[in-house]
Structures are given as structure tokens and as C-alpha cells.
Coordinates of N, CA, C and O in Angstrom, one line a residue:
M25 N -2.7 -36.8 -38.8 CA -3.5 -37.3 -39.9 C -4.9 -37.4 -39.4 O -5.2 -38.2 -38.7
L26 N -5.7 -36.5 -40.0 CA -7.2 -36.6 -39.7 C -7.9 -37.5 -40.7 O -7.5 -37.7 -41.7
C27 N -8.9 -38.2 -40.1 CA -9.8 -39.2 -41.0 C -11.1 -39.2 -40.4 O -11.5 -38.9 -39.3
A28 N -12.1 -39.4 -41.4 CA -13.5 -39.7 -41.0 C -13.7 -41.1 -41.1 O -13.4 -41.8 -42.0
V29 N -14.6 -41.6 -40.0 CA -14.9 -43.0 -40.0 C -16.4 -43.1 -40.1 O -17.2 -42.3 -39.5
Y30 N -16.7 -44.1 -41.0 CA -18.2 -44.4 -41.3 C -18.5 -45.8 -41.0 O -17.6 -46.6 -41.3
R31 N -19.7 -46.2 -40.6 CA -20.1 -47.6 -40.5 C -21.0 -48.0 -41.6 O -21.7 -47.0 -42.1
S32 N -21.1 -49.2 -42.0 CA -21.8 -49.6 -43.1 C -23.3 -49.7 -42.6 O -23.4 -50.3 -41.5
H33 N -24.2 -49.4 -43.4 CA -25.6 -49.6 -43.0 C -26.0 -51.0 -43.5 O -27.1 -51.6 -43.0
K34 N -25.3 -51.7 -44.5 CA -25.6 -53.0 -44.9 C -24.9 -54.1 -44.2 O -25.3 -55.2 -44.2
K35 N -23.6 -53.8 -43.8 CA -22.8 -54.9 -43.2 C -22.3 -54.6 -41.8 O -21.7 -53.6 -41.6
A36 N -22.6 -55.5 -40.9 CA -22.4 -55.4 -39.6 C -20.9 -55.2 -39.3 O -20.1 -55.9 -39.9
D37 N -20.5 -54.5 -38.3 CA -19.1 -54.3 -37.9 C -18.1 -54.0 -39.0 O -16.9 -54.4 -39.1
T38 N -18.6 -53.2 -40.1 CA -17.8 -52.9 -41.3 C -17.7 -51.3 -41.3 O -18.6 -50.6 -41.2
Y39 N -16.4 -50.9 -41.3 CA -16.2 -49.4 -41.2 C -15.3 -49.0 -42.4 O -14.4 -49.7 -42.9
L40 N -15.5 -47.7 -42.9 CA -14.8 -47.1 -43.9 C -14.2 -45.8 -43.4 O -14.9 -45.1 -42.8
Y41 N -12.8 -45.8 -43.6 CA -12.1 -44.6 -43.2 C -11.7 -43.8 -44.4 O -11.2 -44.4 -45.3
V42 N -12.1 -42.4 -44.4 CA -11.7 -41.7 -45.6 C -10.9 -40.4 -45.0 O -11.0 -40.1 -43.9
T43 N -10.2 -39.8 -45.9 CA -9.2 -38.7 -45.5 C -10.0 -37.4 -45.3 O -9.6 -36.6 -44.4
K44 N -11.3 -37.3 -45.9 CA -11.9 -36.1 -45.6 C -13.4 -36.5 -45.5 O -13.9 -37.3 -46.1
R45 N -14.0 -35.7 -44.6 CA -15.5 -36.1 -44.3 C -16.4 -35.9 -45.5 O -16.3 -34.9 -46.2
D46 N -17.1 -36.9 -45.7 CA -18.1 -36.9 -46.9 C -17.5 -37.0 -48.2 O -18.2 -36.7 -49.2
D47 N -16.2 -37.3 -48.3 CA -15.5 -37.3 -49.6 C -15.2 -38.9 -49.9 O -14.2 -39.4 -49.4
F48 N -16.0 -39.4 -50.7 CA -15.8 -40.8 -51.2 C -15.3 -40.9 -52.6 O -15.5 -42.0 -53.2
S49 N -14.7 -39.9 -53.1 CA -14.3 -39.8 -54.4 C -13.2 -40.9 -54.7 O -13.1 -41.3 -55.9
R50 N -12.4 -41.2 -53.8 CA -11.3 -42.2 -54.1 C -11.7 -43.6 -53.7 O -10.9 -44.6 -54.0
V51 N -13.0 -43.8 -53.3 CA -13.5 -45.2 -53.0 C -14.1 -45.8 -54.1 O -14.9 -45.2 -54.7
P52 N -13.7 -47.0 -54.5 CA -14.2 -47.6 -55.9 C -15.7 -47.7 -55.8 O -16.2 -48.2 -54.7
E53 N -16.4 -47.5 -56.8 CA -17.9 -47.7 -56.8 C -18.4 -48.9 -56.5 O -19.4 -49.1 -55.6
P54 N -17.8 -50.1 -56.8 CA -18.3 -51.3 -56.4 C -18.3 -51.5 -54.8 O -19.2 -52.1 -54.3
L55 N -17.2 -50.9 -54.2 CA -17.2 -51.0 -52.8 C -18.3 -50.2 -52.2 O -18.8 -50.6 -51.2
M56 N -18.4 -49.0 -52.7 CA -19.6 -48.1 -52.2 C -20.8 -48.8 -52.2 O -21.7 -48.7 -51.3
A57 N -21.1 -49.5 -53.4 CA -22.4 -50.1 -53.6 C -22.6 -51.2 -52.5 O -23.6 -51.4 -52.0
S58 N -21.5 -52.0 -52.3 CA -21.7 -53.1 -51.3 C -21.7 -52.6 -49.9 O -22.3 -53.2 -49.0
F59 N -21.0 -51.4 -49.7 CA -21.0 -50.8 -48.2 C -22.4 -50.2 -47.9 O -22.7 -50.3 -46.8
G60 N -23.0 -49.7 -48.9 CA -24.3 -49.0 -48.7 C -24.0 -47.7 -48.2 O -22.9 -47.1 -48.2
Q61 N -25.1 -47.0 -47.9 CA -25.2 -45.6 -47.3 C -24.2 -45.5 -46.1 O -24.5 -46.1 -45.1
P62 N -23.2 -44.7 -46.2 CA -22.3 -44.6 -45.1 C -22.9 -43.8 -43.9 O -23.5 -42.8 -44.2
I63 N -22.7 -44.2 -42.7 CA -23.3 -43.6 -41.6 C -22.0 -42.9 -40.8 O -21.2 -43.8 -40.3
F64 N -22.0 -41.6 -40.7 CA -20.8 -41.0 -40.1 C -20.8 -41.5 -38.5 O -21.7 -41.5 -37.8
V65 N -19.6 -41.8 -38.2 CA -19.2 -42.2 -36.8 C -18.5 -41.2 -36.1 O -19.0 -40.7 -34.9
L66 N -17.3 -40.8 -36.5 CA -16.5 -39.8 -35.9 C -15.4 -39.2 -36.7 O -15.0 -39.9 -37.8
M67 N -14.7 -38.2 -36.4 CA -13.6 -37.7 -37.0 C -12.4 -38.2 -36.0 O -12.6 -38.2 -34.8
C68 N -11.3 -38.5 -36.6 CA -10.2 -39.2 -35.7 C -8.9 -38.6 -36.1 O -8.6 -38.6 -37.4
N69 N -8.1 -38.2 -35.2 CA -6.7 -37.8 -35.4 C -5.8 -39.0 -35.2 O -5.5 -39.4 -34.0
L70 N -5.3 -39.6 -36.3 CA -4.5 -40.9 -36.1 C -3.2 -40.6 -35.4 O -2.6 -41.5 -34.9
D71 N -2.7 -39.3 -35.6 CA -1.4 -39.0 -34.9 C -1.4 -39.0 -33.5 O -0.4 -39.2 -32.8
K72 N -2.5 -38.8 -32.9 CA -2.7 -38.8 -31.4 C -3.1 -40.2 -30.8 O -3.6 -40.3 -29.8
R73 N -3.1 -41.2 -31.6 CA -3.6 -42.5 -31.2 C -2.3 -43.5 -31.2 O -1.6 -43.5 -32.1
D74 N -2.4 -44.4 -30.2 CA -1.5 -45.5 -30.1 C -2.1 -46.7 -30.7 O -1.4 -47.7 -31.2
K75 N -3.4 -46.9 -30.6 CA -4.1 -48.1 -31.2 C -5.5 -47.6 -31.7 O -6.0 -46.5 -31.4
L76 N -6.1 -48.5 -32.5 CA -7.3 -48.1 -33.1 C -8.2 -49.2 -33.2 O -8.5 -49.9 -34.2
G77 N -8.8 -49.5 -32.0 CA -9.7 -50.7 -32.0 C -9.1 -51.9 -32.5 O -7.9 -52.3 -32.2
T78 N -9.7 -52.7 -33.4 CA -9.2 -54.0 -33.9 C -8.3 -53.6 -35.3 O -7.7 -54.6 -35.8
A79 N -8.3 -52.5 -35.8 CA -7.6 -52.2 -37.0 C -6.0 -51.8 -36.6 O -5.7 -51.4 -35.6
D80 N -5.2 -52.3 -37.5 CA -3.8 -52.1 -37.5 C -3.5 -50.4 -37.9 O -3.7 -50.2 -39.1
L81 N -3.2 -49.7 -36.9 CA -2.9 -48.3 -37.2 C -1.9 -47.9 -38.3 O -2.3 -47.1 -39.1
K82 N -0.9 -48.7 -38.4 CA 0.0 -48.5 -39.6 C -0.6 -48.8 -40.8 O -0.3 -48.1 -41.9
K83 N -1.4 -49.8 -41.0 CA -2.0 -50.2 -42.2 C -3.1 -49.2 -42.5 O -3.1 -48.7 -43.7
V84 N -3.8 -48.6 -41.6 CA -4.8 -47.6 -41.8 C -4.2 -46.3 -42.3 O -4.5 -45.8 -43.4
R85 N -3.1 -46.0 -41.7 CA -2.3 -44.7 -42.2 C -1.9 -44.9 -43.7 O -1.9 -44.1 -44.4
A86 N -1.2 -46.1 -43.9 CA -0.7 -46.4 -45.2 C -1.8 -46.4 -46.3 O -1.6 -45.8 -47.4
D87 N -2.9 -47.1 -46.0 CA -4.0 -47.2 -46.9 C -4.6 -45.7 -47.2 O -5.0 -45.5 -48.4
L88 N -4.8 -45.0 -46.2 CA -5.3 -43.6 -46.4 C -4.4 -42.8 -47.2 O -4.7 -42.1 -48.1
T89 N -3.0 -43.0 -47.0 CA -2.1 -42.2 -47.8 C -2.1 -42.5 -49.2 O -2.2 -41.8 -50.2
E90 N -2.0 -43.9 -49.5 CA -1.8 -44.5 -50.7 C -3.1 -44.6 -51.6 O -3.1 -44.2 -52.7
H91 N -4.2 -44.9 -50.9 CA -5.4 -45.1 -51.6 C -6.5 -44.1 -51.4 O -7.6 -44.0 -52.1
G92 N -6.4 -43.5 -50.2 CA -7.5 -42.4 -49.9 C -8.6 -43.0 -49.1 O -9.6 -42.2 -48.7
F93 N -8.5 -44.3 -48.7 CA -9.5 -44.8 -47.9 C -8.9 -46.2 -47.3 O -7.9 -46.7 -47.7
Y94 N -9.6 -46.7 -46.1 CA -9.4 -47.9 -45.6 C -10.6 -48.6 -45.3 O -11.5 -48.0 -44.6
L95 N -10.7 -49.9 -45.4 CA -11.8 -50.7 -45.1 C -11.6 -51.6 -44.1 O -10.7 -52.5 -44.2
Q96 N -12.3 -51.5 -42.9 CA -12.2 -52.3 -41.8 C -13.3 -53.3 -41.8 O -14.5 -53.0 -41.6
L97 N -12.9 -54.7 -42.0 CA -14.0 -55.6 -42.0 C -14.0 -56.3 -40.6 O -13.0 -56.3 -39.8
P98 N -15.1 -57.0 -40.1 CA -15.2 -57.6 -39.0 C -14.2 -58.9 -39.0 O -13.9 -59.5 -40.1
P99 N -13.8 -59.4 -37.8 CA -13.0 -60.6 -37.8 C -13.8 -61.8 -38.3 O -15.1 -61.7 -38.1
P100 N -13.2 -62.8 -38.9 CA -14.0 -63.9 -39.4 C -14.7 -64.5 -38.2 O -14.1 -64.6 -37.1
S101 N -15.9 -64.9 -38.5 CA -16.7 -65.7 -37.4 C -16.1 -66.9 -37.2 O -15.6 -67.7 -38.1
E102 N -16.1 -67.4 -36.0 CA -15.7 -68.7 -35.5 C -16.8 -69.7 -36.0 O -17.9 -69.7 -35.8
N103 N -16.2 -70.9 -36.7 CA -17.0 -71.9 -37.1 C -17.0 -73.0 -35.9 O -16.1 -73.8 -35.8
M104 N -18.1 -72.9 -35.2 CA -18.2 -73.7 -34.0 C -18.3 -75.3 -34.3 O -17.8 -76.1 -33.6
L105 N -19.0 -75.5 -35.4 CA -19.1 -76.9 -35.9 C -17.6 -77.4 -36.2 O -17.3 -78.7 -35.8
D106 N -16.8 -76.7 -37.0 CA -15.5 -77.2 -37.3 C -14.7 -77.4 -36.0 O -13.9 -78.3 -35.9
E107 N -14.8 -76.5 -35.1 CA -14.1 -76.5 -33.9 C -14.5 -77.8 -33.0 O -13.6 -78.5 -32.6
L108 N -15.7 -78.1 -33.1 CA -16.2 -79.4 -32.2 C -15.7 -80.6 -33.1 O -15.3 -81.6 -32.3
K109 N -15.8 -80.6 -34.4 CA -15.2 -81.7 -35.1 C -13.8 -82.0 -34.8 O -13.3 -83.0 -34.6
A110 N -12.9 -80.8 -34.8 CA -11.4 -80.9 -34.5 C -11.3 -81.5 -33.1 O -10.4 -82.3 -32.8
R111 N -12.1 -81.0 -32.1 CA -11.9 -81.4 -30.7 C -12.3 -82.9 -30.6 O -11.6 -83.7 -29.9
N112 N -13.3 -83.4 -31.3 CA -13.6 -84.7 -31.2 C -12.6 -85.7 -31.9 O -12.3 -86.7 -31.3
K113 N -12.0 -85.2 -33.0 CA -10.9 -86.0 -33.6 C -9.8 -86.2 -32.6 O -9.1 -87.3 -32.6
R114 N -9.4 -85.1 -32.0 CA -8.2 -85.2 -31.0 C -8.7 -86.1 -29.9 O -7.7 -86.9 -29.4
S115 N -9.9 -86.0 -29.3 CA -10.3 -86.9 -28.2 C -10.3 -88.4 -28.7 O -10.0 -89.3 -28.0
D116 N -10.8 -88.6 -29.9 CA -10.8 -90.0 -30.4 C -9.3 -90.6 -30.6 O -9.1 -91.7 -30.3
S117 N -8.4 -89.7 -31.0 CA -7.0 -90.2 -31.2 C -6.3 -90.5 -29.8 O -5.3 -91.2 -29.9
N118 N -6.8 -89.9 -28.7 CA -6.1 -90.1 -27.5 C -6.6 -91.5 -26.8 O -6.2 -91.9 -25.9
D119 N -7.7 -92.1 -27.4 CA -8.4 -93.2 -26.9 C -7.5 -94.5 -27.0 O -6.5 -94.8 -27.7

């Protein structure tokens, strides 16, 4: 299964996979508007891969087959303030 991978010019670490290069006909217009101008990254043969960066290879294949595209979003950012508060609560309860 071949696919073309594009990165978003508007959103960091956001990638769009489509089944054919430069064919965004199956991607919803609101998604394309928020994604911005797609910047071509590479063509990829999914059948020859065991893993695909941070994306779930099975999910990518399934979405490409069913919807004609897959959107890879960056992992959620760590909220360091919440982590510090949680750590402080744990240390307070140990006193």
C-alpha cells in the first residue's frame, strides 16, 4: 500500500497521509483549511514497514482504506504545572 505523506505548514508535527500524491479529494474541506498548504514529505510503501514513527501502522492502513486519508497529530504536550502540583500533593501527604 503506497501513500503520500505531507506536513502541515500551519500546525507543528502534524502530518496528513493520502493514498495518491497531491490527491486531497477525500479529505474534508474544514480539515484542509485548518491543515493549511500541504508540504510534501515522502512517498511511503506501508507494506514494507514494521513501524511508522509515532503513528499506529494498522490505524494508518485502516483509515487510508476506509477514508482515503489519515491525520497524524502531535502527542499531547506535557503540562508541567499540573505535574508539579501532583508531585507536591504526593510529598505533602507523606509528611
